Short mmCIF file of C-alpha atoms in Angstrom, two decimals:
data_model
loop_
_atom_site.label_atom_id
_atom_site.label_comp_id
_atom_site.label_asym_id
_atom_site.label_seq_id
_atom_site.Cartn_x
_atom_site.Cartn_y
_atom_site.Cartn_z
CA UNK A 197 146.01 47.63 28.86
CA UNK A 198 144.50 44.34 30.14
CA UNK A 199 141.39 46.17 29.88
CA UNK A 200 141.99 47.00 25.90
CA UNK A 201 142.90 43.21 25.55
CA UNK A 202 139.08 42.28 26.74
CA UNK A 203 137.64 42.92 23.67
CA UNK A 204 140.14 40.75 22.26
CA UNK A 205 140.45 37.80 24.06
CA UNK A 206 136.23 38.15 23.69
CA UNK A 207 136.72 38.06 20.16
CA UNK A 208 139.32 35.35 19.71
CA UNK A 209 136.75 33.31 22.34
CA UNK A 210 134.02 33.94 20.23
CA UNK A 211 136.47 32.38 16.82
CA UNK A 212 136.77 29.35 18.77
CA UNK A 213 133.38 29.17 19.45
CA UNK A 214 132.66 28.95 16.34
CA UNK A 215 136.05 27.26 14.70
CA UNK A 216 136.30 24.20 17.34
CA UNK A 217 132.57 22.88 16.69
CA UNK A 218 133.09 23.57 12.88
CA UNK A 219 136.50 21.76 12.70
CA UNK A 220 135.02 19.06 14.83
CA UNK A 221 132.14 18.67 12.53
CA UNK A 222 134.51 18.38 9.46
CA UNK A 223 136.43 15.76 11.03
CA UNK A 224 133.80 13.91 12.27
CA UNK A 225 132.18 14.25 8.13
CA UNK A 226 135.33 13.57 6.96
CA UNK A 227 135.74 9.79 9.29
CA UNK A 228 131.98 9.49 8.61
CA UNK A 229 132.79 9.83 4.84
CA UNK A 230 135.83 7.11 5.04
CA UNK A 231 133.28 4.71 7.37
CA UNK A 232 130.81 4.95 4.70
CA UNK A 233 133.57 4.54 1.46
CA UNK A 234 134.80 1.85 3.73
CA UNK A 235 131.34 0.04 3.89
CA UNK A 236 130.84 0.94 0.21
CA UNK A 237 133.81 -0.93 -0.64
CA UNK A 238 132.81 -4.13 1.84
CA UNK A 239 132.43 -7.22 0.00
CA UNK A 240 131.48 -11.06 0.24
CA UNK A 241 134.86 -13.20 0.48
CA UNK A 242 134.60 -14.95 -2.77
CA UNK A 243 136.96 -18.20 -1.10
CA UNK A 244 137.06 -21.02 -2.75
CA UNK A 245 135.41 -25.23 -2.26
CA UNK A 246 135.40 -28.62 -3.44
CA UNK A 247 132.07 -30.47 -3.77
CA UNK A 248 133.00 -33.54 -6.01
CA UNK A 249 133.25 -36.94 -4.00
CA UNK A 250 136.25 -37.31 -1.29
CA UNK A 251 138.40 -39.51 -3.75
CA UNK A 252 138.18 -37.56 -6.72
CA UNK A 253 139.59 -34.75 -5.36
CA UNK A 254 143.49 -34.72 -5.57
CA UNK A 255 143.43 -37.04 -8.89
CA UNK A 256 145.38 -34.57 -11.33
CA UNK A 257 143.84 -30.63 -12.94
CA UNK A 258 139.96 -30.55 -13.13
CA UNK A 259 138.38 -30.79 -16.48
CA UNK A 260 137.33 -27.11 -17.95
CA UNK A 261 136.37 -28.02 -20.81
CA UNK A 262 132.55 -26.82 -22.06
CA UNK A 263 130.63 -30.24 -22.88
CA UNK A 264 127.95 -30.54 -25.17
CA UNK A 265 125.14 -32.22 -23.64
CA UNK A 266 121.64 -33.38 -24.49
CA UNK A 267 118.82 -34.58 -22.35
CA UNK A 268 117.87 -38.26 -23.53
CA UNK A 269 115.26 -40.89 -22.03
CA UNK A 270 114.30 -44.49 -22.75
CA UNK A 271 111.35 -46.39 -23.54
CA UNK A 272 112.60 -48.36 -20.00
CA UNK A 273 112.16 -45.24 -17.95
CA UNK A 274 108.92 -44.65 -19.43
CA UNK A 275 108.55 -47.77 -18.45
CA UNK A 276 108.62 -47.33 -14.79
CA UNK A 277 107.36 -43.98 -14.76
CA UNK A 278 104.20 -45.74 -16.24
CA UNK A 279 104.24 -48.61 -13.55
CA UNK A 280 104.21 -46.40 -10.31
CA UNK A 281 101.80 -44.22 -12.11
CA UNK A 282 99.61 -47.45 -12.31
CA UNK A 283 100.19 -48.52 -9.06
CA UNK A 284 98.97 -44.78 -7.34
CA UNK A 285 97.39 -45.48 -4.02
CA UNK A 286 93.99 -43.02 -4.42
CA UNK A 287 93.17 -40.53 -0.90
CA UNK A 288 89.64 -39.76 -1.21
CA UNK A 289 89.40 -35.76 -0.40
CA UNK A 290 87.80 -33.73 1.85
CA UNK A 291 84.55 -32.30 0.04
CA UNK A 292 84.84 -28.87 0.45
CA UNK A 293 88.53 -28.94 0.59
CA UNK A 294 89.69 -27.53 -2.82
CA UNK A 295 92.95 -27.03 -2.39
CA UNK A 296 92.89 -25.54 1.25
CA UNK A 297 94.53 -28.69 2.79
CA UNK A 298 97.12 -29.15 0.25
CA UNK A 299 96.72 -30.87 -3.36
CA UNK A 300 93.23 -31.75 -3.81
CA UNK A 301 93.47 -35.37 -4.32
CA UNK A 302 90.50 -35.44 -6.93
CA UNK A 303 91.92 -33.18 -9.17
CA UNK A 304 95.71 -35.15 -8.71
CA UNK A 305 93.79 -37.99 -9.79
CA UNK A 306 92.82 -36.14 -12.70
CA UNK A 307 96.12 -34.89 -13.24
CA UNK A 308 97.99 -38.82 -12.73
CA UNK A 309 95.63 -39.85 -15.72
CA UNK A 310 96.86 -37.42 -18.01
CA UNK A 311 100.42 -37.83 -17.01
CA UNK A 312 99.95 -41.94 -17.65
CA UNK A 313 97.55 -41.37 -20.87
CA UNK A 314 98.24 -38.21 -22.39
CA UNK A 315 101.61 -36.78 -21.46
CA UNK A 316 104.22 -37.57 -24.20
CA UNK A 317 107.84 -37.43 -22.40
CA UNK A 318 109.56 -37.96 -25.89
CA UNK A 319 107.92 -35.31 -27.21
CA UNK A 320 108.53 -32.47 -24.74
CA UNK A 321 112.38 -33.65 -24.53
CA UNK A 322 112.51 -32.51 -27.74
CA UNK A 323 111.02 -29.14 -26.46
CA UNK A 324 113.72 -29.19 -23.80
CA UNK A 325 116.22 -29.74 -26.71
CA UNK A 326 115.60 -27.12 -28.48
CA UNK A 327 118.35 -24.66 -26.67
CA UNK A 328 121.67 -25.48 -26.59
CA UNK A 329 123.06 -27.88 -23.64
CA UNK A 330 126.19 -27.85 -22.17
CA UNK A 331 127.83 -29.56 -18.91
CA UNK A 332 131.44 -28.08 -17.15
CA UNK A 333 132.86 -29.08 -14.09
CA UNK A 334 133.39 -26.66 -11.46
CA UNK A 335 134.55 -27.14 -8.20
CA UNK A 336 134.82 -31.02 -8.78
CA UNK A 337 131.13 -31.21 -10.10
CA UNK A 338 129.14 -31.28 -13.41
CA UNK A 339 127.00 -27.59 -13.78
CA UNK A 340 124.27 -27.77 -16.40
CA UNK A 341 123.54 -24.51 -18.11
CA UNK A 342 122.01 -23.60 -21.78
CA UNK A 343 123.32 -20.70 -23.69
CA UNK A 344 121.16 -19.08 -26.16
CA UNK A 345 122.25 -16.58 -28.43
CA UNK A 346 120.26 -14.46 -30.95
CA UNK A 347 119.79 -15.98 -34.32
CA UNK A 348 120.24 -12.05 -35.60
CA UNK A 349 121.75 -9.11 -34.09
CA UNK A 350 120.83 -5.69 -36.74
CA UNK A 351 123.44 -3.69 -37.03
CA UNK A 352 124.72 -1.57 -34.38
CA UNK A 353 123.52 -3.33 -31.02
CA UNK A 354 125.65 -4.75 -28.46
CA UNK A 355 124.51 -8.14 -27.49
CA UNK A 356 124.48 -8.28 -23.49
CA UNK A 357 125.41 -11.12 -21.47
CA UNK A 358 122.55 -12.15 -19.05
CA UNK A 359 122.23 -15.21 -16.43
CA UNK A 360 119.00 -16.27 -15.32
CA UNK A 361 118.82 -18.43 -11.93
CA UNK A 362 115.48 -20.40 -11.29
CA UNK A 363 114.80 -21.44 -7.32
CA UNK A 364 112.66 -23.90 -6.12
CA UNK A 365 110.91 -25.99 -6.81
CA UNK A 366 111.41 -24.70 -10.37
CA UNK A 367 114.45 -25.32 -13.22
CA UNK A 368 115.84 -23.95 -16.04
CA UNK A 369 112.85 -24.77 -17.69
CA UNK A 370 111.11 -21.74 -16.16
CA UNK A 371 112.44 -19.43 -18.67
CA UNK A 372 111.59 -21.22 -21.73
CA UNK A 373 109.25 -18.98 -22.57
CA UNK A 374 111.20 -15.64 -21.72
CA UNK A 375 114.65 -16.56 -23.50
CA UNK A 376 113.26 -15.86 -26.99
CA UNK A 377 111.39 -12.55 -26.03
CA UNK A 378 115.62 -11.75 -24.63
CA UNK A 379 117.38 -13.05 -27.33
CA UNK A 380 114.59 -11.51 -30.13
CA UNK A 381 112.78 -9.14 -28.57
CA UNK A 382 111.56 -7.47 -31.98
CA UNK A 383 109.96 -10.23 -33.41
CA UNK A 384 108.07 -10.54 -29.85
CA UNK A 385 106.97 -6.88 -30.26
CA UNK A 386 109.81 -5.87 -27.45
CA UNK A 387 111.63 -3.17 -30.01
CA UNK A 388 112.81 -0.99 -27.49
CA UNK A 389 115.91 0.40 -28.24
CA UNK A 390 119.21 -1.40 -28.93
CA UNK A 391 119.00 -4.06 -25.65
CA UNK A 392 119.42 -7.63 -27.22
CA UNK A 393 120.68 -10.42 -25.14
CA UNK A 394 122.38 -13.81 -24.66
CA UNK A 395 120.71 -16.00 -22.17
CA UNK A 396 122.66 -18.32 -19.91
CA UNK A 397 120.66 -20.14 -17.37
CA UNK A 398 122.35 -23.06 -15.53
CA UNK A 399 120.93 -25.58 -13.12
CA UNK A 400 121.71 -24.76 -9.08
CA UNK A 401 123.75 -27.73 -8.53
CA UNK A 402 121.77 -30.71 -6.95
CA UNK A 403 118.83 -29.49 -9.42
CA UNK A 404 117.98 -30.87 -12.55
CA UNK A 405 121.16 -32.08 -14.37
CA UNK A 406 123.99 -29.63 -12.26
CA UNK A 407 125.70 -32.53 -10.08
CA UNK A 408 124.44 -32.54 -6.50
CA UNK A 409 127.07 -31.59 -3.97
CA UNK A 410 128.80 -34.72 -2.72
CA UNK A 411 130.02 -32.45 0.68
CA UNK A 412 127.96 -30.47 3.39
CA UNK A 413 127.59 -26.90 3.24
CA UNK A 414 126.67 -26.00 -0.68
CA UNK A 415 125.25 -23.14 0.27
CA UNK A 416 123.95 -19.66 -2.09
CA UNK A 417 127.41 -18.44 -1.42
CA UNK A 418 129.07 -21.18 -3.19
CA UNK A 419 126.79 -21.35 -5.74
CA UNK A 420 127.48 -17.56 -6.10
CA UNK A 421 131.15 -18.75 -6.97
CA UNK A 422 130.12 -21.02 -8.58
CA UNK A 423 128.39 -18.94 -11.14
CA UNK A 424 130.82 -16.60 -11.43
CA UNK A 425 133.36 -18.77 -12.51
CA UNK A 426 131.05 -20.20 -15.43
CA UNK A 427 130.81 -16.41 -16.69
CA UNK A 428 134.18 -16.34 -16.72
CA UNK A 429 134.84 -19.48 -18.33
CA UNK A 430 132.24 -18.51 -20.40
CA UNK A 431 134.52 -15.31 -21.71
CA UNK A 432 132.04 -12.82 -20.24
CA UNK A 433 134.12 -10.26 -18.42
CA UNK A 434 130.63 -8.29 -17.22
CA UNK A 435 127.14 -8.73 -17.29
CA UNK A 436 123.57 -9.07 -16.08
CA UNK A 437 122.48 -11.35 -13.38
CA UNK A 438 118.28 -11.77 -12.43
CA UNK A 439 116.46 -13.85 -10.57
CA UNK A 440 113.64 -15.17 -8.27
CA UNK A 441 113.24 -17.22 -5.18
CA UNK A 442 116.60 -18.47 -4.43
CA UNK A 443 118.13 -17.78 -7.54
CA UNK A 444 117.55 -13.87 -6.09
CA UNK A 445 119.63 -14.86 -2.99
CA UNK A 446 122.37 -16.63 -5.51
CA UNK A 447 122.48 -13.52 -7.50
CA UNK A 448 122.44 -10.74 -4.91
CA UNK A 449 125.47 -12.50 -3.38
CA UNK A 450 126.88 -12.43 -6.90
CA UNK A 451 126.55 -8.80 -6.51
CA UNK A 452 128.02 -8.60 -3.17
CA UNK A 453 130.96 -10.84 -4.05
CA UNK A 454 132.46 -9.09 -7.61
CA UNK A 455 130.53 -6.02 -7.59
CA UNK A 456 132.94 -5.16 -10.93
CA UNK A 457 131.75 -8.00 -12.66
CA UNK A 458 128.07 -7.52 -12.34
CA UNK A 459 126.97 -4.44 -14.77
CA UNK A 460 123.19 -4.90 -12.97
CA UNK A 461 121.10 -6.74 -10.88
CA UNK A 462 117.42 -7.57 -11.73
CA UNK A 463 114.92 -9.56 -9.06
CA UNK A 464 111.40 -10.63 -8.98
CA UNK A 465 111.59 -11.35 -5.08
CA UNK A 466 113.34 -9.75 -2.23
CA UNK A 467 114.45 -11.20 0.63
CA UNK A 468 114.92 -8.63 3.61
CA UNK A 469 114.18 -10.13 7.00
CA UNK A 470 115.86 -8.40 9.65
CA UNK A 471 113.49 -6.90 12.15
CA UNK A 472 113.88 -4.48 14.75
CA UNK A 473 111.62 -2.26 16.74
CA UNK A 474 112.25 0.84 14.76
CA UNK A 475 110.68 -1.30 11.79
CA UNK A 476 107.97 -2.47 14.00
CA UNK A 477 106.99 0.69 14.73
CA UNK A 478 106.90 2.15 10.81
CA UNK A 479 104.78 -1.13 10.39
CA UNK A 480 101.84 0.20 12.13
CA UNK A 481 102.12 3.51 11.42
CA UNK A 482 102.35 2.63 7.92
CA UNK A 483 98.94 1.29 8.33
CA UNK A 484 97.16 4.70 8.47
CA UNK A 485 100.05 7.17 7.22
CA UNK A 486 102.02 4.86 4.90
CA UNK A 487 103.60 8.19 3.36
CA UNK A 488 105.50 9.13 6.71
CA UNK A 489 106.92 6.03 6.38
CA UNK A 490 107.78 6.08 3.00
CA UNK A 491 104.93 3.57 1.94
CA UNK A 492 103.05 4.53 -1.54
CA UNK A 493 99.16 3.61 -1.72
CA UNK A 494 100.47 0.44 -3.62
CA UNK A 495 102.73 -0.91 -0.96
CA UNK A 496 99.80 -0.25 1.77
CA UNK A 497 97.97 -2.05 -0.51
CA UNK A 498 99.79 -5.05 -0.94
CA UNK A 499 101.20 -4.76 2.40
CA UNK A 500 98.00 -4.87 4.94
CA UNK A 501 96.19 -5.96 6.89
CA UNK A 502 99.90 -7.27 7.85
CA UNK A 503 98.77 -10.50 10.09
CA UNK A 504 96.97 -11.71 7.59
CA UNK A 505 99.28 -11.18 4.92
CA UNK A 506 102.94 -11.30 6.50
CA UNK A 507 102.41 -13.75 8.87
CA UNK A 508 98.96 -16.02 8.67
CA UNK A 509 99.66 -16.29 5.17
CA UNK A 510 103.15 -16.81 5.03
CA UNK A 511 103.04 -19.59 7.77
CA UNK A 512 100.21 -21.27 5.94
CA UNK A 513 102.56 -21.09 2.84
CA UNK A 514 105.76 -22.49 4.80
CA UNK A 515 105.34 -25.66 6.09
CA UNK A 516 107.62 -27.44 3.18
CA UNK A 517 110.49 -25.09 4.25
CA UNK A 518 110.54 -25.79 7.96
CA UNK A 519 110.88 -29.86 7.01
CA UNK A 520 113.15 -28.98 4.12
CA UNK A 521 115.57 -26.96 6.58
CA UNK A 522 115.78 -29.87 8.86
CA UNK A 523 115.05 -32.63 7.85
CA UNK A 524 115.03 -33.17 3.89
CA UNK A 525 116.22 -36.49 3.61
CA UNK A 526 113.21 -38.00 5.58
CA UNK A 527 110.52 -36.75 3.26
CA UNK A 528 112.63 -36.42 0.41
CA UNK A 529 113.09 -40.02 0.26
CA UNK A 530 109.27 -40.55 -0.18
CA UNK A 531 108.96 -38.38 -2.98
CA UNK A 532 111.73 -39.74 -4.65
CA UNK A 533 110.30 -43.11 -5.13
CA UNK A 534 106.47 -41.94 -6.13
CA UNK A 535 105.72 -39.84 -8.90
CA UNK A 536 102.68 -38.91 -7.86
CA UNK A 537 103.77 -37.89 -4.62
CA UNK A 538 106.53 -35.54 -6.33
CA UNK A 539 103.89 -33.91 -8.74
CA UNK A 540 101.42 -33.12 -5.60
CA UNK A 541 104.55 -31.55 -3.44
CA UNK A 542 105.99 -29.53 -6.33
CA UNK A 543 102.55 -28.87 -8.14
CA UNK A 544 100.65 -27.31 -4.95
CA UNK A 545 103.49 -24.79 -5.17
CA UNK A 546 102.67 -23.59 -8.44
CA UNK A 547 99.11 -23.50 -7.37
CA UNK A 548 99.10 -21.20 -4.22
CA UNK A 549 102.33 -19.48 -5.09
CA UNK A 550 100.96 -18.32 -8.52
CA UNK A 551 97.64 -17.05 -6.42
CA UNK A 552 96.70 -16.93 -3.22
CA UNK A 553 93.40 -17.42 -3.75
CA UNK A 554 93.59 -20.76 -6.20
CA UNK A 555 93.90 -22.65 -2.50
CA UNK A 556 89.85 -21.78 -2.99
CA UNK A 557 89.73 -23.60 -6.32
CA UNK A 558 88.86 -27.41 -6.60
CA UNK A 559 91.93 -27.47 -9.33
CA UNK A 560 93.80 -25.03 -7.53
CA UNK A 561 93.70 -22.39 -10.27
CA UNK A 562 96.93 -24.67 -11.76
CA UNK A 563 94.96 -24.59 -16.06
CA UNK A 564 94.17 -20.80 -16.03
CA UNK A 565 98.10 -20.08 -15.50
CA UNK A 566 99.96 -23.31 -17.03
CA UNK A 567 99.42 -26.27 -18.93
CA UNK A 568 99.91 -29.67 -17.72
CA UNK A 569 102.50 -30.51 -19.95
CA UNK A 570 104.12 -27.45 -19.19
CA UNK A 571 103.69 -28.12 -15.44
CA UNK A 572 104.73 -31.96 -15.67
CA UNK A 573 107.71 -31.44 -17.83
CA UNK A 574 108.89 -29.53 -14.75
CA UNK A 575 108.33 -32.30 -12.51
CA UNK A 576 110.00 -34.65 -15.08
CA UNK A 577 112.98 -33.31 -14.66
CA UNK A 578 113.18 -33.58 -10.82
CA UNK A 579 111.78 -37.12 -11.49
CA UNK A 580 114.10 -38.52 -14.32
CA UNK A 581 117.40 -36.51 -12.36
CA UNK A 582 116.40 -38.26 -8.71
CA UNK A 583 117.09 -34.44 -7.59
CA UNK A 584 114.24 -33.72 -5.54
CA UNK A 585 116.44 -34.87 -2.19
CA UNK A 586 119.61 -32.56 -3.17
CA UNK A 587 116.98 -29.90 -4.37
CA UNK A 588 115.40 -30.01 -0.86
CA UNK A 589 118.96 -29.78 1.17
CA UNK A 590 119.74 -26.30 -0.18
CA UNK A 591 116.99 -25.17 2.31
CA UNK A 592 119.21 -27.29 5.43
CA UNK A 593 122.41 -25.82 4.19
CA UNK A 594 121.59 -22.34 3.86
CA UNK A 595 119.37 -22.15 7.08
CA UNK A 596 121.60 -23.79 9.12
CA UNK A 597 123.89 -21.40 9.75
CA UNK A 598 121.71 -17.98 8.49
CA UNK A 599 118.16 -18.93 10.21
CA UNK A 600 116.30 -15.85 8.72
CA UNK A 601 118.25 -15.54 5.50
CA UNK A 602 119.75 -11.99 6.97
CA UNK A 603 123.71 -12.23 7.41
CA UNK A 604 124.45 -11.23 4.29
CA UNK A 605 122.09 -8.11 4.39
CA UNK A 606 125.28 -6.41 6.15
CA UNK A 607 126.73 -6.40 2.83
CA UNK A 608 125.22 -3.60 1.01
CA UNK A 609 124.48 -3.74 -2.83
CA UNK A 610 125.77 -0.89 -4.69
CA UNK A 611 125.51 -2.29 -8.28
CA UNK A 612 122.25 -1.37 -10.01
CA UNK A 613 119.40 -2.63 -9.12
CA UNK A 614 116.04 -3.41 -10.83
CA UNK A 615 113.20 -4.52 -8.83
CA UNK A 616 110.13 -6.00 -10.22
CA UNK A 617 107.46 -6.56 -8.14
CA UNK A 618 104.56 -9.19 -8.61
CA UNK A 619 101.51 -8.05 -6.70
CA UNK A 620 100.97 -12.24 -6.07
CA UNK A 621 104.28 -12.80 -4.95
CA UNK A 622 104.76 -14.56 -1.54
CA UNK A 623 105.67 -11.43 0.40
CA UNK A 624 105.51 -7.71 -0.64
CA UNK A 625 108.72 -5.77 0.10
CA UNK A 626 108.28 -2.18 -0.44
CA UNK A 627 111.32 0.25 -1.78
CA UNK A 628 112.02 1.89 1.34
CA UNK A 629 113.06 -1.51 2.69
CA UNK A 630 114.78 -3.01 -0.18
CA UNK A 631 116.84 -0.03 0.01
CA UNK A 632 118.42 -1.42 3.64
CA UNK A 633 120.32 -3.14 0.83
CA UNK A 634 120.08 -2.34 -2.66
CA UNK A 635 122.00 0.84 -2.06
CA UNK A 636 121.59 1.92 -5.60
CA UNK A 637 117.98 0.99 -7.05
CA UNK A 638 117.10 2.53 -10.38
CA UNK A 639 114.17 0.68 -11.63
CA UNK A 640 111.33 -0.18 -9.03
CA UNK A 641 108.26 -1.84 -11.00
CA UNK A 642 104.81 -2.54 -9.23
CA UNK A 643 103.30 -5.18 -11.54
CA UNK A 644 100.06 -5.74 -12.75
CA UNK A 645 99.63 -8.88 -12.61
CA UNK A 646 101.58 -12.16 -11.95
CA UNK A 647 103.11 -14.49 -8.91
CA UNK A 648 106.34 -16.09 -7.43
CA UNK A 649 107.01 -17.98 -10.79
CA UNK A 650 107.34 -14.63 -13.16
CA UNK A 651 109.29 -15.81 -15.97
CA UNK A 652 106.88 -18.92 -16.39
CA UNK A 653 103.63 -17.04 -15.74
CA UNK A 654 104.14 -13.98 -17.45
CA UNK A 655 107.15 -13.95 -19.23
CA UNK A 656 106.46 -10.74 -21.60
CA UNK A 657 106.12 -8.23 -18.23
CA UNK A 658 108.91 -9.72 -16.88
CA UNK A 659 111.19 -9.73 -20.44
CA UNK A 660 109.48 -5.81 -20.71
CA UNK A 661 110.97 -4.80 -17.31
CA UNK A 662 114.15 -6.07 -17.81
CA UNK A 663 114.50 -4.59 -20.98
CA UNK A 664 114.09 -1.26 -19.52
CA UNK A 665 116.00 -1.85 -16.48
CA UNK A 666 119.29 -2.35 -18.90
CA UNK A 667 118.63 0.44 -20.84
CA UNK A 668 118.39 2.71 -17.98
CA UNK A 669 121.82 1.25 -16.67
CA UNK A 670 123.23 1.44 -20.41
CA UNK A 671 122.34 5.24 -20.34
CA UNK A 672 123.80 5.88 -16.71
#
């Protein structure tokens, strides 16, 4: 009998061999499945501030009223923009310098004459008129934004809700160009489909005409709020957020913070920092088989040799931003009071940001992309605000307490996202890496053409790719 019951007990043995590891798999899928939901479902705490001044803030209910508002000058602060212009103390250059040791003082001299002779500040705030202004107070300051809607919507199309968010040392102004190829995209030759927009773009606060934070720690996560809470106010229950620079980091924590209020995501820049030594490793062996590490030709491309464009080039591009993380007030007070100093500091930006290789250029390459009007009117409006100081503390309060810009990388992205990137752009992230945290990319453009300012430079590639990315998320 006990010899019949061998076969038996054999068999049953051989049912838990097989059972125990299979139910232990299952479980273990099944708690991996919950970890993952769990992380899924991980968001940004959307918490709540106060950056008005100290006294204003427990005088009665905060005004949410949406304020008409226009931008306005006087002949006196022409005035004095004219009198500091006169009074410019002249560097003599390097020969041979172009634009290799910053803003080629010849050419600035060049540039100071048109802004004193040439340059009509009356006439371009008009141009800066010519959207629709509004101020609201949020959080116990004034938030500039303009709201653009289409002048005609045919029949049948749904007019989408989009905010744009500029970075530095931009504005609002950097989308001039784009917002009617948005809001009209037919008449601009962009018929594709039924994807017609309203534009909001606001100013960051402590840029432009947004209020500067009167308390420490305005950070991108607050301004995130922030934002938020002008959509809403705005009506908008959804709808689509893009940006570049740190308007990217504003709107990616948009994402991460009401994930149901964000129909997509659209970015010209990513920001993934976080290194480890698995990554260092897929770094060189992405040099000579970029497709085991999920490199195409075009990221190998744009991504090596990697010392000289990762890290020679990026710390000849980043001096501004280790003084700006520090110590802004110190050299912020210096540009405040001299034009000319604030045009060099802002301009050489536009210069080596829009191509590398314009620091080889006597001009720095600044005419072949932008006009000096269009390039001055963006310095006006750091000049006539005083925000170049605030503008420069964003960099101190969000480095301070996230040094490489990676905290909130633990935060996945599961919204869609549309990625377009500029082969000039600062740094090239490739899609393998932005998908660390844009969980759920659908649209992943490699440009032709174009730099770190998109919507300035090339505003109909950018408008194009956007228009796509929505329609792909519209379909989905």
């Amino acid at each position: 009998q006990a010899i019949l019951c061998l076969p038996r007990s054999f068999e049953y043995s051989q049912k838990n061999a097989v059972l125990v590891p299979a139910a232990a798999l299952g479980v273990g899928g099944m708690l991996l499945y919950c970890l993952r939901s769990g992380r899924r479902m991980e968001t940004i705490d959307m918490g709540d501030g106060w950056w008005g001044a100290s006294e204003r803030r427990f005088k009665g209910k905060e005004d949410a009223s949406i304020r008409p508002f226009k931008v306005e000058t006087s002949d006196k602060e022409i005035e004095d923009l004219h009198r500091r212009l006169d009074q410019f103390r002249f560097t003599p250059h390097v020969e041979g310098a172009a634009f290799q040791y910053g803003f080629n003082s010849s050419y600035l001299r060049k540039v100071v004459d048109y802004w004193r002779n040439q340059f009509d500040w009356h006439k371009q705030v008009e141009e800066l008129n010519k959207y629709p202004h509004f101020h609201t107070t949020i959080e116990g300051i004034d938030i500039h934004f303009i709201h653009v809607k289409p002048s005609y919507v045919p029949h049948g199309q749904a007019v989408r809700p989009l905010l744009l968010v500029h970075g530095w040392p931009g504005s609002f102004y950097e989308f001039y160009k784009i917002i009617p190829l948005l809001t009209e995209p037919a008449k601009h030759g962009l018929n594709e489909g039924d994807v017609v927009f309203e534009v909001i773009c606001p100013s960051i606060p402590g840029y432009g005409f947004s209020e500067a934070p009167h308390q420490k720690e305005f950070d991108s996560i607050a301004t995130a709020r922030i934002f938020h809470k002008l959509m809403n106010r705005l009506g908008f229950k959804k709808y689509y957020i893009q940006g570049g620079d740190w308007g990217s980091r504003i709107t990616t924590n948009m994402a991460q913070m009401l994930p149901q209020s964000v129909k997509g995501l659209h970015l010209n820049l990513v920001f993934i920092a976080r290194q480890s030594l698995g990554r260092l490793i897929r770094i060189m062996l992405g040099a000579y088989v970029p497709w085991l590490v999920g490199f195409s030709r075009e990221d190998a491309r744009r991504f090596y040799p990697f010392m000289q464009k990762n890290v020679y080039d990026v710390l000849q591009e980043s001096g501004y931003l280790h003084i700006q993380a520090t110590k802004p007030d110190t050299a912020g007070c210096g540009l405040n009071d001299s034009p000319v100093g604030l045009a060099a500091y802002i301009l050489e930006k536009f210069s080596t940001w829009t191509d590398k290789s314009f620091r080889n250029r006597d001009d720095g390459g600044l005419e072949s992309k932008y006009s000096l009007d269009e390039l001055l009117t963006n310095v006006m409006i750091y000049w006539v605000t005083s925000s170049i100081v605030s503008s420069m503390r964003y960099y101190k309060e969000n480095f301070s307490k996230d040094p490489d810009l990676s905290a909130h990388n633990r935060v996945g992205v599961y919204v869609p996202t549309g990625i377009a990137a500029f082969p000039q752009e600062i740094v090239h992230v490739p899609r393998v890496w932005a998908k660390d945290v844009y969980k759920n990319i659908i649209s992943y453009t490699y440009m032709p053409r174009g730099g770190h300012f998109a919507a300035f430079e090339e505003p109909k590639l950018l408008a194009q790719d956007i228009i796509q990315f929505v329609q792909k998320v519209e379909q989905l």
